[in-house]
Short mmCIF file of C-alpha atoms in Angstrom, two decimals:
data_model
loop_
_atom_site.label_atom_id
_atom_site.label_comp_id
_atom_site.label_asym_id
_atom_site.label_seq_id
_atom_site.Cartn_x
_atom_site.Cartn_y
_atom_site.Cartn_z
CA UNK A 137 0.00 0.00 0.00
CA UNK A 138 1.88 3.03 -0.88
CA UNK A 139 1.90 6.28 0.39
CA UNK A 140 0.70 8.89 -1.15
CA UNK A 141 -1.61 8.74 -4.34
CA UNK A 142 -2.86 5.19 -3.28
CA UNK A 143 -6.45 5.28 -4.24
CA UNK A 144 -8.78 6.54 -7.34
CA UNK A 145 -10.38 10.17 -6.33
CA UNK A 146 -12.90 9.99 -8.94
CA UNK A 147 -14.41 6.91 -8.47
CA UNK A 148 -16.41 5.95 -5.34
CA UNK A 149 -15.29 3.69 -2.39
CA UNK A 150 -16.94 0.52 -3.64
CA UNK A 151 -15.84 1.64 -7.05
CA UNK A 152 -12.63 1.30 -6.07
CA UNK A 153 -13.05 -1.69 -3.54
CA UNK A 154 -14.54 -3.40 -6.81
CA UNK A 155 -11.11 -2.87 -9.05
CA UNK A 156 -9.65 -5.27 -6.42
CA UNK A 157 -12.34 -8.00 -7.21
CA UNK A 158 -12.54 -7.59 -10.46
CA UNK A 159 -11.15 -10.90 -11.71
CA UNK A 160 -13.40 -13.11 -8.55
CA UNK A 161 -16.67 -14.45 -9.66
CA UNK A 162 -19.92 -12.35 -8.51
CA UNK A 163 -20.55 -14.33 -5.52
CA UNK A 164 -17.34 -14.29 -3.92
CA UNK A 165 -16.49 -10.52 -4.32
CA UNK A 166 -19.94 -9.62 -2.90
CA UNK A 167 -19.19 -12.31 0.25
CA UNK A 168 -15.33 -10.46 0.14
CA UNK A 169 -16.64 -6.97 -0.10
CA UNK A 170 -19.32 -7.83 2.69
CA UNK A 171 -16.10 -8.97 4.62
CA UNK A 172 -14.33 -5.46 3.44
CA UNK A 173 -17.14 -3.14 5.23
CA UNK A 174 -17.38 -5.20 8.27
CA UNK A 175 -13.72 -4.65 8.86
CA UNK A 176 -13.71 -1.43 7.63
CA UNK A 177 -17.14 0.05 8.78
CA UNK A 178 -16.67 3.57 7.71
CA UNK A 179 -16.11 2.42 3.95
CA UNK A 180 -19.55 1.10 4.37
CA UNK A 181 -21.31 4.18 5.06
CA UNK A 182 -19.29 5.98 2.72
CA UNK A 183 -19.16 3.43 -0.04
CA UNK A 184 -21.04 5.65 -2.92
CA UNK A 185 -19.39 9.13 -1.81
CA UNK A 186 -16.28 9.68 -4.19
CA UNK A 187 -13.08 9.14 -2.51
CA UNK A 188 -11.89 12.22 -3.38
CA UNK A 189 -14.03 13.87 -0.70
CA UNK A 190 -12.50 11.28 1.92
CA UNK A 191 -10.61 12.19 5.02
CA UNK A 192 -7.00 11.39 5.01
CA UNK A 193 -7.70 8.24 7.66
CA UNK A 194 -10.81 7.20 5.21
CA UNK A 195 -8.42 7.17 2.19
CA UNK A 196 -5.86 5.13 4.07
CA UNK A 197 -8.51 3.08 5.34
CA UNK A 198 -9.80 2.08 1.25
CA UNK A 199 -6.14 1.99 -0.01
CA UNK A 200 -5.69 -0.70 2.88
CA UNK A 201 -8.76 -2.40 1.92
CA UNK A 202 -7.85 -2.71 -1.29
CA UNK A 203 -4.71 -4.68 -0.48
CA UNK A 204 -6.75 -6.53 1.97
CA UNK A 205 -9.60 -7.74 -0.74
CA UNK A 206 -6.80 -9.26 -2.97
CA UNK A 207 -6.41 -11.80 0.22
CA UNK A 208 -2.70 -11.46 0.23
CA UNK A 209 -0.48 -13.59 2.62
CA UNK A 210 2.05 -10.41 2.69
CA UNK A 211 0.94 -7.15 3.12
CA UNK A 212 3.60 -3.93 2.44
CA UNK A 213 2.24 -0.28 3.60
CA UNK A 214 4.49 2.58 3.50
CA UNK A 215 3.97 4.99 6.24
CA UNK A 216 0.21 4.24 6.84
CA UNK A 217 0.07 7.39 9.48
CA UNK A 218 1.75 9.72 7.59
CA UNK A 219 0.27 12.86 7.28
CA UNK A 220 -3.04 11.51 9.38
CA UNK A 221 -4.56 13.17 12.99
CA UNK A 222 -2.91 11.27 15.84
CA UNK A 223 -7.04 9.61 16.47
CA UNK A 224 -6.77 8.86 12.99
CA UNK A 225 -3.55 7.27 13.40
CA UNK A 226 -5.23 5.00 16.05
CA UNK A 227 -7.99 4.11 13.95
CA UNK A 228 -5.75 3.28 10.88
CA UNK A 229 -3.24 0.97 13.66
CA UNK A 230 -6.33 -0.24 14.85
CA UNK A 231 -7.72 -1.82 11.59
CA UNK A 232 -3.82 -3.09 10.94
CA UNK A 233 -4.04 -5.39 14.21
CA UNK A 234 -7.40 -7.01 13.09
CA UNK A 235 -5.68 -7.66 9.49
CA UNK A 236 -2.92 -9.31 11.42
CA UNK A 237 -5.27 -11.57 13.51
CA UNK A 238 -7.15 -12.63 9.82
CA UNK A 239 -3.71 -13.83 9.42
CA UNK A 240 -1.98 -11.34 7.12
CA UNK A 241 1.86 -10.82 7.61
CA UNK A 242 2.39 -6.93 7.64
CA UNK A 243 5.42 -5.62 6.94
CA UNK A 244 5.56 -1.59 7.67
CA UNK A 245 7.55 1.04 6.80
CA UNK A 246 6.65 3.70 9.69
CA UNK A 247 8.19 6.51 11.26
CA UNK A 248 5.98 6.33 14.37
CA UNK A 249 7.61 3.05 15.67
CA UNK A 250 6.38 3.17 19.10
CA UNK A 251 3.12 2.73 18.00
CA UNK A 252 3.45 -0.07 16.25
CA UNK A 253 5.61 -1.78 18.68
CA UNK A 254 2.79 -2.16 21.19
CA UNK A 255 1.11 -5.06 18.81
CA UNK A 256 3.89 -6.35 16.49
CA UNK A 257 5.44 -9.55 16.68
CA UNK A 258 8.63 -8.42 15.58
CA UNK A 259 11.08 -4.96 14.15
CA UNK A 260 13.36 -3.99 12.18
CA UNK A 261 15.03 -0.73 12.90
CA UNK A 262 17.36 0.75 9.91
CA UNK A 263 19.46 3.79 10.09
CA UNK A 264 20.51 4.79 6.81
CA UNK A 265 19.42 1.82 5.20
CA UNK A 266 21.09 -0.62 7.31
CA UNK A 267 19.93 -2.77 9.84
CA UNK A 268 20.76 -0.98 13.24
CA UNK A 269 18.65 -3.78 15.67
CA UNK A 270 16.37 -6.26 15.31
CA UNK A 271 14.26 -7.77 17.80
CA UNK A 272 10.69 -8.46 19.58
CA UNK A 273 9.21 -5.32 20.68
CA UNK A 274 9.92 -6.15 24.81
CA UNK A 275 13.53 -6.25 23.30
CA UNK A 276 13.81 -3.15 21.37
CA UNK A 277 12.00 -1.24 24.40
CA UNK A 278 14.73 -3.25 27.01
CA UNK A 279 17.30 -1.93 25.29
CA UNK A 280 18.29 1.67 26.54
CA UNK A 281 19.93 3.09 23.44
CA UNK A 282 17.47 1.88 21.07
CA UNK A 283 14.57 2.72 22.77
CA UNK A 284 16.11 6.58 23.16
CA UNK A 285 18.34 6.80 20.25
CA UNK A 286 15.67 5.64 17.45
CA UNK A 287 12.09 5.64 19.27
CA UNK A 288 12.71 8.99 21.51
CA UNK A 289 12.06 7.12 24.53
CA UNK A 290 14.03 8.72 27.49
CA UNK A 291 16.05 6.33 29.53
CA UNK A 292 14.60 4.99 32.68
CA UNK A 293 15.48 6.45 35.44
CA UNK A 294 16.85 3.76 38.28
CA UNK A 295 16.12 3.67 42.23
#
């Protein structure tokens, strides 16, 4: 799911929902789009505005649907917060957990790492494109430099 520029702003939502069904048979792209809204709740209601009138967080939201209604095993989203209201951010993190419990592997690029720490399995952390730690998120947040030096957690303060 990339960035910017990641949905059709002429079209409506389930116009564009329906590009990523286009090659299932009638049945099982009405039972997948069913599936879409129910995870996605707010595509529901808007589902014949245009996306172009969309909120920032409601055009992440169908850009992420989209992936979703291809039924991927590996998901890619490039900085799914960026540019969004931190209660959007929640909502958009929020949907990304319940694609990981459908049993979707997510791999994100994201600048707000703490976030996304409190529900992944597992991080990456690169500094200039090279892999600086690695690690569950209890061991990224254990270690002192990491946590402070790429997630702008201060150090803890001891006894």
């Amino acid at each position: 799911v990339p960035q910017r520029a990641n949905i059709f702003t002429t079209m409506t939502v389930r116009e564009n929902l329906l590009l990523a069904l286009r090659s299932c048979a009638r049945a099982e792209a009405t039972t997948r789009l069913t599936k879409a809204y129910e995870l996605f709740p707010i595509l529901a209601e808007r589902a014949h505005q245009r996306a172009g009138q969309l909120s920032g967080g409601q055009r992440q939201m169908v850009a992420i649907a989209l992936g979703w209604l291809t039924q991927p095993k590996v998901m890619l989203l490039d900085e799914p917060s960026a540019g969004l209201a931190p209660i959007v951010v929640t909502e958009v993190f929020r949907t990304l957990q319940l694609l990981c419990r459908t049993g979707i592997t997510l791999v994100v690029v994201e600048q707000n790492a703490r976030s996304l720490l409190r529900w992944c399995d597992y991080a990456y952390i690169l500094r200039e494109g090279r892999l600086a730690f690695q690690g569950t998120a209890d061991e990224i947040l254990a270690d002192e430099e990491t946590a402070k030096g790429y997630l702008g957690i201060a150090a803890r303060v001891q006894p």
